[in-house]
Coordinates of C-alpha atoms in Angstrom, one line a residue:
M1 CA 22.7 -22.4 0.0
E2 CA 22.9 -20.9 3.5
A3 CA 21.7 -17.3 3.4
E4 CA 24.0 -14.6 4.8
R5 CA 22.9 -13.5 8.3
L6 CA 22.7 -9.8 8.5
P7 CA 22.9 -7.9 11.8
C8 CA 19.4 -7.2 13.2
P9 CA 18.8 -3.9 15.0
R10 CA 18.2 -4.1 18.7
G11 CA 19.2 -7.8 18.8
A12 CA 18.1 -10.7 16.8
A13 CA 14.7 -11.5 18.4
G14 CA 11.9 -11.3 16.0
C15 CA 14.0 -11.1 12.8
Q16 CA 14.1 -13.2 9.7
Q17 CA 16.6 -12.3 7.0
R18 CA 17.0 -13.3 3.4
A19 CA 20.0 -12.2 1.4
G20 CA 22.6 -13.4 -1.1
R21 CA 22.3 -15.3 -4.3
A22 CA 21.7 -19.0 -4.8
G23 CA 24.0 -21.0 -7.0
S24 CA 22.9 -23.5 -9.7
R25 CA 19.9 -25.5 -8.7
A26 CA 17.9 -28.4 -9.9
I27 CA 14.9 -28.0 -12.2
E28 CA 11.5 -28.0 -10.4
P29 CA 8.1 -28.6 -11.9
V30 CA 6.9 -25.7 -14.0
S31 CA 3.8 -25.3 -11.9
E32 CA 6.1 -24.0 -9.1
P33 CA 9.4 -22.8 -10.6
R34 CA 11.4 -21.2 -7.8
C35 CA 14.4 -19.4 -9.2
S36 CA 14.9 -17.0 -6.4
R37 CA 18.2 -15.5 -5.6
G38 CA 18.2 -16.4 -1.9
R39 CA 16.1 -17.9 1.0
G40 CA 15.1 -16.6 4.4
Q41 CA 16.5 -17.9 7.6
S42 CA 14.0 -17.6 10.4
L43 CA 15.0 -16.8 14.0
R44 CA 11.4 -17.0 15.2
V45 CA 10.0 -19.8 13.1
T46 CA 12.0 -22.9 12.4
A47 CA 12.7 -23.8 8.8
P48 CA 10.6 -27.0 8.9
A49 CA 7.7 -25.2 10.4
A50 CA 7.9 -22.4 7.8
A51 CA 8.1 -25.0 5.0
A52 CA 5.0 -26.7 6.3
L53 CA 2.9 -23.6 6.0
P54 CA 0.4 -23.9 3.1
R55 CA 1.1 -21.8 0.1
S56 CA -1.6 -19.3 -0.9
L57 CA -0.3 -17.8 -4.1
P58 CA -2.9 -16.3 -6.4
H59 CA -4.7 -18.7 -8.7
Q60 CA -2.3 -19.9 -11.3
V61 CA -2.7 -20.3 -15.0
P62 CA -2.2 -24.0 -15.9
P63 CA 0.8 -24.9 -17.9
E64 CA -1.3 -26.5 -20.6
Q65 CA -2.6 -23.0 -21.3
P66 CA 0.6 -21.3 -22.2
L67 CA -0.7 -17.7 -21.9
N68 CA -4.5 -17.8 -22.2
E69 CA -4.2 -14.5 -24.1
P70 CA -6.1 -13.5 -27.2
A71 CA -4.3 -14.4 -30.4
M72 CA -2.4 -11.5 -32.0
E73 CA -4.3 -10.2 -34.8
G74 CA -3.1 -11.9 -38.0
G75 CA -0.5 -14.0 -36.2
Q76 CA 3.1 -13.6 -37.3
P77 CA 3.9 -12.8 -40.9
G78 CA 5.0 -15.8 -43.0
P79 CA 8.3 -16.1 -44.7
G80 CA 8.9 -13.2 -47.1
A81 CA 5.9 -11.3 -45.9
S82 CA 6.2 -7.6 -45.1
S83 CA 4.0 -5.5 -42.9
P84 CA 4.4 -2.0 -41.5
Q85 CA 5.9 -2.0 -38.0
S86 CA 5.7 0.7 -35.3
D87 CA 8.5 1.3 -32.9
S88 CA 6.7 -0.9 -30.3
D89 CA 6.8 -3.8 -32.7
E90 CA 10.6 -3.7 -33.1
V91 CA 12.0 -7.1 -32.1
L92 CA 14.9 -6.8 -29.7
L93 CA 15.6 -10.5 -29.2
H94 CA 14.4 -13.6 -31.0
G95 CA 14.9 -17.3 -30.4
V96 CA 13.4 -20.8 -30.3
F97 CA 13.3 -22.5 -26.9
A98 CA 11.5 -25.4 -25.3
L99 CA 8.7 -24.6 -22.8
L100 CA 8.9 -26.8 -19.8
D101 CA 5.7 -28.4 -18.6
P102 CA 4.5 -31.9 -17.6
A103 CA 3.7 -32.7 -21.2
P104 CA 6.5 -33.4 -23.7
K105 CA 8.6 -30.3 -24.3
T106 CA 7.1 -28.0 -26.9
S107 CA 9.2 -25.5 -28.8
Y108 CA 8.2 -21.9 -29.1
A109 CA 9.6 -19.0 -31.2
L110 CA 10.0 -16.1 -28.7
S111 CA 10.2 -12.5 -29.8
L112 CA 10.9 -9.8 -27.3
T113 CA 9.6 -6.4 -28.5
R114 CA 10.3 -2.8 -27.7
G115 CA 6.6 -2.5 -26.8
R116 CA 7.3 -4.6 -23.7
E117 CA 5.7 -7.8 -25.0
L118 CA 7.0 -11.4 -25.0
R119 CA 5.4 -12.9 -28.1
M120 CA 5.1 -16.7 -28.4
Q121 CA 4.5 -18.8 -31.5
R122 CA 4.4 -22.6 -31.3
V123 CA 6.7 -24.1 -33.9
G124 CA 6.7 -27.5 -35.6
S125 CA 3.0 -27.8 -36.0
A126 CA 0.8 -27.5 -39.1
P127 CA -0.9 -25.2 -39.5
A128 CA 1.2 -22.7 -37.6
G129 CA 0.5 -22.7 -33.9
R130 CA -1.5 -20.0 -32.1
S131 CA 0.5 -16.9 -31.2
A132 CA 0.1 -15.0 -28.0
A133 CA 1.7 -12.0 -26.3
L134 CA 2.7 -11.8 -22.6
K135 CA 2.7 -8.1 -21.4
L136 CA 5.8 -7.5 -19.4
A137 CA 4.1 -4.7 -17.5
D138 CA 2.6 -7.6 -15.5
C139 CA 6.1 -9.2 -14.9
I140 CA 7.7 -9.0 -11.5
G141 CA 10.8 -10.9 -12.2
C142 CA 12.8 -13.2 -14.5
S143 CA 15.7 -15.5 -13.4
A144 CA 18.3 -17.4 -15.4
F145 CA 20.0 -20.5 -14.0
A146 CA 21.9 -23.5 -15.0
G147 CA 20.2 -26.9 -14.9
R148 CA 21.3 -30.1 -13.3
E149 CA 20.0 -33.0 -15.4
P150 CA 20.0 -36.6 -14.0
E151 CA 23.3 -38.4 -14.0
P152 CA 25.3 -40.0 -15.6
E153 CA 25.1 -37.7 -18.7
P154 CA 24.3 -34.2 -17.7
E155 CA 23.0 -31.9 -20.4
P156 CA 24.6 -28.4 -20.9
A157 CA 21.1 -26.8 -20.8
A158 CA 20.3 -23.5 -19.1
Y159 CA 16.9 -22.0 -18.2
F160 CA 15.1 -18.8 -17.7
S161 CA 11.8 -18.4 -15.8
V162 CA 9.4 -15.5 -16.3
F163 CA 7.0 -14.6 -13.4
C164 CA 3.9 -12.5 -14.2
Y165 CA 0.7 -11.5 -12.4
P166 CA -1.8 -10.4 -15.0
F167 CA -5.4 -9.6 -14.2
R168 CA -7.8 -12.3 -15.3
K169 CA -11.5 -12.7 -15.0
G170 CA -12.7 -14.8 -12.1
W171 CA -15.6 -17.2 -11.9
W172 CA -19.1 -15.9 -12.9
D173 CA -19.3 -12.2 -12.3
A174 CA -16.2 -11.9 -10.0
A175 CA -14.0 -8.9 -10.7
P176 CA -10.7 -9.5 -12.4
A177 CA -7.9 -10.5 -10.1
R178 CA -4.1 -10.9 -10.5
Q179 CA -3.3 -14.6 -11.1
R180 CA 0.2 -16.0 -11.1
L181 CA 1.6 -17.0 -14.5
A182 CA 5.1 -18.7 -14.5
R183 CA 6.8 -20.0 -17.6
T184 CA 10.2 -21.7 -17.8
F185 CA 12.1 -22.0 -21.1
R186 CA 15.0 -24.3 -21.8
V187 CA 18.1 -23.0 -23.6
C188 CA 20.3 -25.7 -25.2
G189 CA 21.5 -24.5 -28.5
A190 CA 25.2 -24.6 -27.6
Q191 CA 27.5 -27.4 -26.5
E192 CA 29.1 -25.5 -23.7
P193 CA 27.0 -24.9 -20.6
G194 CA 28.5 -21.5 -20.1
D195 CA 27.3 -20.3 -23.5
N196 CA 23.7 -21.5 -22.8
L197 CA 23.7 -19.8 -19.4
K198 CA 25.0 -16.6 -21.0
L199 CA 22.2 -16.6 -23.5
A200 CA 19.6 -17.3 -20.8
E201 CA 21.0 -14.5 -18.7
T202 CA 20.8 -12.2 -21.8
W203 CA 17.1 -12.9 -22.1
A204 CA 16.4 -12.7 -18.4
G205 CA 18.2 -9.3 -18.1
K206 CA 16.4 -7.8 -21.1
I207 CA 13.0 -9.0 -19.8
R208 CA 13.7 -7.5 -16.4
E209 CA 14.7 -4.2 -18.1
L210 CA 11.5 -4.1 -20.1
A211 CA 9.4 -5.1 -17.1
A212 CA 10.6 -2.1 -15.1
P213 CA 7.6 0.3 -14.6
R214 CA 7.5 3.5 -16.5
I215 CA 7.9 6.5 -14.2
P216 CA 4.9 8.9 -14.5
R217 CA 5.5 12.5 -15.3
Q218 CA 3.6 15.2 -13.5
E219 CA 4.6 18.8 -12.7
G220 CA 5.6 19.2 -9.1
V221 CA 5.6 15.5 -8.4
T222 CA 8.6 13.2 -8.4
W223 CA 8.3 9.5 -8.7
G224 CA 11.1 7.0 -8.1
L225 CA 12.1 3.4 -8.4
L226 CA 13.7 1.1 -5.9
S227 CA 17.2 0.2 -6.8
R228 CA 18.1 -3.3 -8.0
P229 CA 19.0 -5.4 -6.3
C230 CA 17.1 -4.1 -3.3
H231 CA 16.7 -5.1 0.4
V232 CA 13.4 -4.4 2.2
L233 CA 12.7 -4.3 6.0
V234 CA 9.4 -6.0 6.6
L235 CA 7.7 -5.2 9.9
L236 CA 4.9 -7.7 10.8
N237 CA 2.3 -7.7 13.6
P238 CA 1.2 -11.3 14.1
Q239 CA -1.8 -10.2 16.1
S240 CA -3.3 -7.8 13.4
G241 CA -6.6 -8.6 11.8
T242 CA -7.5 -12.2 12.2
G243 CA -4.0 -13.2 13.4
H244 CA -2.8 -14.8 10.1
A245 CA -0.3 -12.2 9.1
L246 CA 2.8 -14.4 9.6
Q247 CA 1.2 -17.3 7.6
L248 CA 0.3 -14.9 4.8
F249 CA 3.8 -13.6 4.6
H250 CA 5.3 -17.1 4.2
S251 CA 2.6 -18.4 1.8
L252 CA 2.0 -15.3 -0.4
V253 CA 4.4 -12.4 0.1
Q254 CA 7.7 -14.2 0.5
P255 CA 7.3 -16.3 -2.7
M256 CA 6.5 -13.1 -4.7
L257 CA 9.6 -11.4 -3.3
D258 CA 11.7 -14.4 -4.2
E259 CA 10.4 -14.3 -7.8
A260 CA 11.2 -10.5 -8.0
D261 CA 14.7 -11.0 -6.4
V262 CA 13.8 -8.7 -3.5
A263 CA 15.8 -9.5 -0.4
F264 CA 14.1 -8.9 2.9
T265 CA 14.6 -8.7 6.7
L266 CA 11.5 -9.8 8.6
F267 CA 10.9 -8.3 12.0
V268 CA 8.0 -9.6 14.0
T269 CA 6.7 -7.1 16.6
E270 CA 5.9 -8.4 20.1
R271 CA 4.3 -5.4 21.8
P272 CA 2.7 -2.0 21.1
N273 CA 5.2 0.6 19.8
H274 CA 7.8 -2.1 19.1
A275 CA 8.0 -1.0 15.5
R276 CA 8.2 2.6 16.5
E277 CA 11.2 1.9 18.7
L278 CA 12.9 -0.1 16.0
V279 CA 12.7 2.5 13.2
R280 CA 13.6 5.3 15.7
A281 CA 17.0 3.6 16.5
A282 CA 17.9 1.4 13.6
D283 CA 20.4 2.0 10.9
L284 CA 18.1 2.4 8.0
S285 CA 20.8 2.6 5.4
Q286 CA 20.9 -1.2 5.1
W287 CA 17.4 -1.2 3.6
D288 CA 15.9 0.4 0.5
A289 CA 12.4 0.5 1.8
V290 CA 10.3 -0.3 4.9
A291 CA 7.2 -2.5 4.4
V292 CA 4.5 -3.0 7.0
L293 CA 2.4 -6.2 7.0
A294 CA -0.4 -5.4 9.4
G295 CA -3.2 -2.9 9.7
D296 CA -2.9 0.9 9.5
G297 CA -1.9 1.2 13.1
L298 CA 1.6 -0.3 12.6
L299 CA 2.3 2.1 9.8
Y300 CA 1.2 4.9 12.1
E301 CA 3.9 3.7 14.6
V302 CA 6.5 3.7 11.8
V303 CA 5.8 7.2 10.5
N304 CA 6.0 8.7 14.0
G305 CA 9.1 6.7 14.8
L306 CA 10.8 8.0 11.7
M307 CA 9.8 11.6 12.7
E308 CA 11.4 11.1 16.1
R309 CA 14.8 10.4 14.7
Q310 CA 17.8 12.8 14.7
D311 CA 17.9 12.5 10.9
W312 CA 14.1 12.7 10.4
Q313 CA 14.5 14.8 7.2
A314 CA 16.2 11.9 5.4
A315 CA 14.5 9.0 7.3
I316 CA 11.0 10.1 6.4
K317 CA 12.0 9.9 2.7
K318 CA 12.7 6.2 3.0
P319 CA 10.0 4.6 0.8
L320 CA 7.3 2.9 2.9
C321 CA 5.0 0.1 1.8
T322 CA 1.7 -1.1 3.2
L323 CA 0.9 -4.8 2.9
P324 CA -2.6 -5.4 4.2
G325 CA -2.9 -7.8 7.1
G326 CA -5.3 -6.0 9.4
S327 CA -9.0 -5.4 9.6
G328 CA -9.5 -2.0 7.8
N329 CA -6.4 -1.8 5.5
A330 CA -7.5 1.7 4.5
L331 CA -4.2 2.9 2.9
A332 CA -3.8 -0.4 1.0
A333 CA -7.3 -0.1 -0.4
S334 CA -6.6 3.6 -1.3
I335 CA -3.4 2.7 -3.2
N336 CA -5.2 -0.1 -5.0
H337 CA -7.8 2.5 -5.9
Y338 CA -5.3 5.1 -7.1
A339 CA -3.8 2.4 -9.4
G340 CA -7.1 2.1 -11.2
N341 CA -7.9 -1.4 -9.9
T342 CA -11.3 -2.7 -8.9
R343 CA -12.1 -3.2 -5.3
A344 CA -10.1 -6.1 -3.8
F345 CA -10.2 -7.8 -0.4
K346 CA -8.1 -10.1 1.7
E347 CA -5.5 -12.1 -0.3
E348 CA -6.4 -10.3 -3.6
L349 CA -5.6 -6.9 -2.0
L350 CA -2.4 -8.3 -0.5
T351 CA -1.4 -9.7 -3.8
N352 CA -1.9 -6.3 -5.5
C353 CA 0.1 -4.5 -2.9
T354 CA 2.9 -7.1 -2.9
Y355 CA 3.0 -6.7 -6.7
F356 CA 3.5 -2.9 -6.2
L357 CA 6.4 -3.7 -3.9
C358 CA 7.9 -6.1 -6.4
K359 CA 7.7 -3.4 -9.2
G360 CA 9.3 -0.8 -6.9
L361 CA 7.6 2.4 -8.0
H362 CA 7.2 5.0 -5.2
A363 CA 5.4 8.3 -5.0
P364 CA 5.2 11.2 -2.6
M365 CA 2.5 11.2 0.0
D366 CA 1.2 14.0 2.2
L367 CA 1.3 13.8 6.0
V368 CA -0.8 15.8 8.5
S369 CA 0.8 17.3 11.6
L370 CA -1.6 17.2 14.6
S371 CA -1.0 19.2 17.7
T372 CA -3.0 18.9 21.0
A373 CA -3.7 21.4 23.7
S374 CA -1.7 19.3 26.1
G375 CA 1.5 19.6 24.0
K376 CA 1.5 16.4 21.9
R377 CA 2.5 16.4 18.3
L378 CA 1.7 13.5 16.0
Y379 CA 2.0 12.7 12.3
S380 CA -0.8 11.1 10.5
F381 CA -1.1 9.6 7.0
L382 CA -4.8 8.5 7.0
S383 CA -7.3 10.3 9.2
F384 CA -8.4 12.1 12.3
G385 CA -11.8 11.6 13.8
W386 CA -14.1 12.4 16.7
G387 CA -17.6 11.1 17.2
F388 CA -19.6 8.2 15.6
I389 CA -16.9 6.9 13.2
S390 CA -14.2 6.9 15.8
D391 CA -16.5 5.2 18.3
V392 CA -17.2 2.4 15.8
D393 CA -13.5 1.9 15.3
I394 CA -12.6 1.8 19.0
A395 CA -15.7 -0.2 20.1
S396 CA -15.2 -2.8 17.4
E397 CA -11.7 -3.6 18.4
K398 CA -12.8 -6.5 20.6
Y399 CA -14.3 -8.1 17.5
R400 CA -10.9 -8.1 15.7
Q401 CA -11.2 -11.8 14.9
L402 CA -14.1 -11.0 12.6
G403 CA -11.8 -9.2 10.2
N404 CA -13.5 -6.4 8.2
A405 CA -16.9 -7.5 9.5
R406 CA -16.0 -6.0 12.9
F407 CA -16.9 -2.6 11.6
T408 CA -20.4 -3.8 10.7
V409 CA -21.0 -5.1 14.2
G410 CA -19.6 -1.9 15.7
T411 CA -21.8 0.3 13.5
I412 CA -25.0 -1.5 14.6
Q413 CA -24.0 -1.2 18.3
Q414 CA -23.2 2.5 18.0
L415 CA -26.5 3.2 16.1
A416 CA -28.4 1.7 19.1
G417 CA -26.8 4.3 21.4
L418 CA -26.3 7.3 19.1
K419 CA -24.4 10.1 20.9
V420 CA -24.2 13.8 20.2
Y421 CA -20.9 15.6 20.6
K422 CA -20.5 19.3 21.3
G423 CA -17.6 21.5 20.2
R424 CA -16.4 24.2 17.9
L425 CA -15.0 23.3 14.4
S426 CA -12.9 25.8 12.4
Y427 CA -11.0 25.2 9.2
L428 CA -9.0 26.7 6.3
P429 CA -10.6 25.7 3.0
V430 CA -8.4 24.7 0.0
E431 CA -8.3 27.7 -2.2
T432 CA -10.6 26.5 -5.0
S433 CA -14.1 27.8 -5.9
S434 CA -15.6 24.3 -5.5
S435 CA -14.4 23.9 -1.9
V436 CA -15.4 27.4 -0.9
S437 CA -18.9 27.0 -2.3
S438 CA -19.4 23.7 -0.4
A439 CA -18.3 25.1 2.9
P440 CA -21.1 25.7 5.5
G441 CA -21.3 29.1 7.1
S442 CA -21.6 32.7 5.8
P443 CA -18.9 35.3 5.2
S444 CA -19.6 36.9 8.5
E445 CA -19.1 33.5 10.2
Q446 CA -15.9 33.0 8.3
N447 CA -14.4 36.1 9.9
S448 CA -15.7 35.5 13.4
H449 CA -13.5 35.0 16.4
H450 CA -14.5 32.9 19.4
V451 CA -13.5 31.7 22.8
P452 CA -13.7 28.0 23.4
C453 CA -16.2 27.0 26.0
S454 CA -16.9 24.0 28.2
N455 CA -20.4 23.4 29.4
G456 CA -21.4 26.9 28.3
R457 CA -18.6 28.6 30.2
P458 CA -15.3 30.0 28.8
L459 CA -12.6 27.4 28.6
H460 CA -9.2 28.9 29.6
I461 CA -6.4 27.2 27.8
L462 CA -2.9 28.0 29.1
P463 CA -0.3 28.7 26.4
Q464 CA 1.5 25.4 25.7
P465 CA 5.2 25.2 24.8
A466 CA 5.7 23.7 21.4
P467 CA 6.7 20.0 21.6
R468 CA 10.4 19.7 21.4
P469 CA 11.8 17.5 18.6
P470 CA 14.4 14.9 19.7
H471 CA 17.1 16.6 17.8
E472 CA 18.7 20.0 17.3
G473 CA 16.8 20.7 14.1
S474 CA 13.1 21.6 13.9
W475 CA 10.1 19.6 12.8
P476 CA 8.2 21.0 9.8
E477 CA 6.7 24.3 10.7
D478 CA 2.9 24.5 11.1
S479 CA 2.8 27.8 9.4
L480 CA -1.0 27.8 9.1
L481 CA -1.7 27.3 12.8
V482 CA -1.7 29.6 15.7
P483 CA -1.4 28.7 19.5
F484 CA -4.6 27.4 21.1
D485 CA -4.9 30.5 23.4
Q486 CA -5.4 32.6 20.2
P487 CA -8.4 32.6 18.0
V488 CA -8.2 31.2 14.5
P489 CA -7.2 33.6 11.8
K490 CA -9.9 35.8 10.3
H491 CA -9.8 34.1 6.9
W492 CA -10.7 30.7 8.4
T493 CA -14.3 29.3 8.4
V494 CA -16.0 28.8 11.8
V495 CA -18.8 26.3 11.6
P496 CA -21.9 27.8 13.2
E497 CA -23.3 24.5 14.4
E498 CA -21.9 23.2 17.7
E499 CA -23.6 19.8 18.0
F500 CA -22.3 16.9 15.9
I501 CA -22.7 13.2 15.3
S502 CA -19.3 12.9 13.8
I503 CA -16.3 15.0 12.6
F504 CA -13.9 13.2 10.4
A505 CA -10.9 14.3 8.3
I506 CA -9.5 11.8 5.9
Y507 CA -6.5 12.2 3.6
Q508 CA -6.9 9.0 1.5
S509 CA -9.7 7.7 -0.6
H510 CA -10.7 4.8 1.6
L511 CA -11.4 4.3 5.2
G512 CA -11.5 0.5 4.7
A513 CA -11.4 -2.0 1.9
D514 CA -15.1 -1.4 1.3
F515 CA -15.4 2.1 2.6
A516 CA -14.7 4.8 -0.1
M517 CA -15.2 7.9 2.0
A518 CA -13.3 10.4 -0.3
P519 CA -13.1 8.8 -3.7
T520 CA -11.4 11.9 -5.3
A521 CA -8.6 12.0 -2.8
K522 CA -5.0 11.5 -3.9
L523 CA -1.7 10.7 -2.2
H524 CA -0.4 14.2 -2.8
D525 CA -3.4 16.5 -3.3
G526 CA -2.5 18.8 -0.5
A527 CA -5.8 18.4 1.3
M528 CA -7.7 16.9 4.2
H529 CA -11.2 15.8 3.2
L530 CA -13.3 17.1 6.1
F531 CA -16.7 15.6 6.8
C532 CA -19.0 17.2 9.3
L533 CA -22.2 15.3 10.3
K534 CA -24.5 17.6 12.3
A535 CA -26.8 16.4 15.0
G536 CA -30.4 15.8 13.9
V537 CA -29.8 13.0 11.4
S538 CA -32.0 10.0 12.0
R539 CA -30.6 6.5 12.6
L540 CA -32.0 5.4 9.3
G541 CA -30.5 8.4 7.5
L542 CA -27.1 7.6 9.1
L543 CA -27.4 4.0 8.0
R544 CA -28.1 5.0 4.4
L545 CA -25.0 7.2 4.4
F546 CA -22.8 4.4 5.6
L547 CA -24.2 2.0 3.1
A548 CA -23.6 4.5 0.3
M549 CA -20.0 4.9 1.4
E550 CA -19.3 1.4 0.3
K551 CA -19.6 2.7 -3.3
G552 CA -18.5 6.2 -2.6
T553 CA -21.9 7.7 -3.4
H554 CA -22.8 9.2 -0.1
L555 CA -22.4 12.7 -1.3
D556 CA -25.0 12.0 -4.0
L557 CA -27.6 11.6 -1.3
N558 CA -27.5 15.3 -0.7
C559 CA -28.0 14.7 3.0
P560 CA -28.7 18.2 4.6
H561 CA -26.9 17.1 7.8
L562 CA -23.6 16.2 6.0
H563 CA -21.1 18.9 5.0
Y564 CA -18.0 18.1 3.1
V565 CA -15.1 20.4 2.3
P566 CA -11.4 19.9 1.4
V567 CA -9.2 21.9 3.8
R568 CA -5.6 22.7 4.4
A569 CA -5.9 23.0 8.2
F570 CA -8.5 22.7 10.9
R571 CA -9.0 23.2 14.6
L572 CA -11.5 21.2 16.8
E573 CA -12.3 22.3 20.3
P574 CA -14.6 20.0 22.3
F575 CA -16.7 21.6 24.9
A576 CA -16.3 18.6 27.2
S577 CA -13.8 15.7 27.3
T578 CA -16.4 13.2 25.9
G579 CA -15.5 10.1 23.9
L580 CA -12.3 9.3 22.3
M581 CA -10.6 10.7 19.2
T582 CA -8.7 8.6 16.7
V583 CA -5.6 9.2 14.6
D584 CA -5.1 6.7 11.9
G585 CA -7.4 4.4 13.8
E586 CA -5.4 4.7 17.0
P587 CA -7.1 6.2 20.1
L588 CA -6.3 9.7 21.4
A589 CA -7.7 11.4 24.5
C590 CA -10.3 13.9 23.8
E591 CA -8.9 17.5 23.9
P592 CA -8.5 20.5 21.6
V593 CA -6.7 19.4 18.4
Q594 CA -5.5 21.3 15.4
G595 CA -3.7 20.1 12.3
Q596 CA -2.4 21.0 8.9
V597 CA -1.2 19.3 5.7
H598 CA 2.5 19.0 4.9
D599 CA 2.8 18.4 1.2
Q600 CA 4.7 15.3 -0.1
L601 CA 6.5 14.9 3.2
C602 CA 7.1 11.1 2.9
R603 CA 7.2 8.5 0.1
I604 CA 5.0 5.4 -0.4
I605 CA 5.2 2.4 -2.7
S606 CA 2.4 2.9 -5.2
G607 CA 1.0 1.5 -8.4
S608 CA 0.8 4.9 -10.2

């Protein structure tokens, strides 16, 4: 069926769109049942070329292993047996259907329970077949459709397919990873095709209802679910990471979206700030969410583009989604961590994040407003840095084709030429006893005022007009900050040391897929996790710190040169314009910068 072509903002270049519902379709082998409600039409990649791309769906459970789940304790009660049942054991639907696979059709008794399980019991065997339960919390979609059997005598059968991605143990000592499990059942109890299709749709609808994620409850935090059916704008940078983002979309992401009945519009960026321009001008009402398949830099463009809109208050609440296709993928690794998953990399991490998008749960996320002495105002979701870590990020950019290994190469290079940066750091600690006790400095230092200096001489900063928002309303007020020509408030902490190896503020748990810099961070904890590494640390000591960050144990080393404190706001005043600063991994000219947290300003697709 030809998909409906939707209008693409700012012209059609770079867009691929999928919308509409497919009609009846022929049965495909059970190893790859594709019962999606529509197909994409590419304006950049021809259909034959897209079809030729290899599929890289997660490892699939073979059809001859129906579920590979432990048998339910005691199996199903026999005729006339009675047993106590909890509410979760209540059976909502029950029926006997044939499971399609390459072997002769085998019938299973299916029971759909209120506890969100699809229980299967093989019938017609002696003794009674093995029973198993498929947890619908792992289900991303279920589709019902009419079949087309070979002529000349078509059967009135209908079918429903269930698509799940449960965690399963990998080879040897590999961590569990989500593996695709698809099962298609044949419904043919009635003579009329419409009756069979209606029954199949009843099962599919109930399975989708039970598979919907349960919304967490937490005081002061509001979660939400994407509406169904939903339409997602996918922004993709084909140059990010190792340059395989487009292939990964077609081979991994798009099939999962099809299975979850998520329509999409694909926009392939062609230059820096292309995504920023798009979201700044586009009519966002046609999409329920905006997904980014790239590194963290493209999401940085999207966030700032949304904040530059006339209707930024509403636009910034559009749920965002990160699909890792870059080198660092820090936000994706953080969201995977918040969901309680083990560390994942490359396709496994992409599978996990696509699974979150298919489930549709979104949570609030803090943003940080950054202001510079020259008048810039930026919005950041990940980090701000100056010194060693930022140098590694920028210097390793030329090794992008190495993927995540680029940061290892960059670290070795920067260790060889370790630099010291001079400046003044001030901050407002989060008002907890633990943060105050971990802060460097004394009470007298916390109340001190100072004048910024350059090369030992007073640095005169002219009062800067506040950046003007591109609309009549105002941006969120930075109520914790004062103009650069004024000293920080008395209740702030001023770090006495003025020579640093690195200053880094991170607002998520991970700085990379294998770099857990702030393991206790949350999406909406109202804090920047500030790390201050003083000059004097040896190269070996610095290397030990970075190796420990892979497991998030660097603070356990009790390094005397490393200070950590959660803060609500900070100000950094370099004494010289040395080196580059970074915001969410993007370079920023070295100058005085200050920033503060804005609680729950945007929303992000999340696993919990």
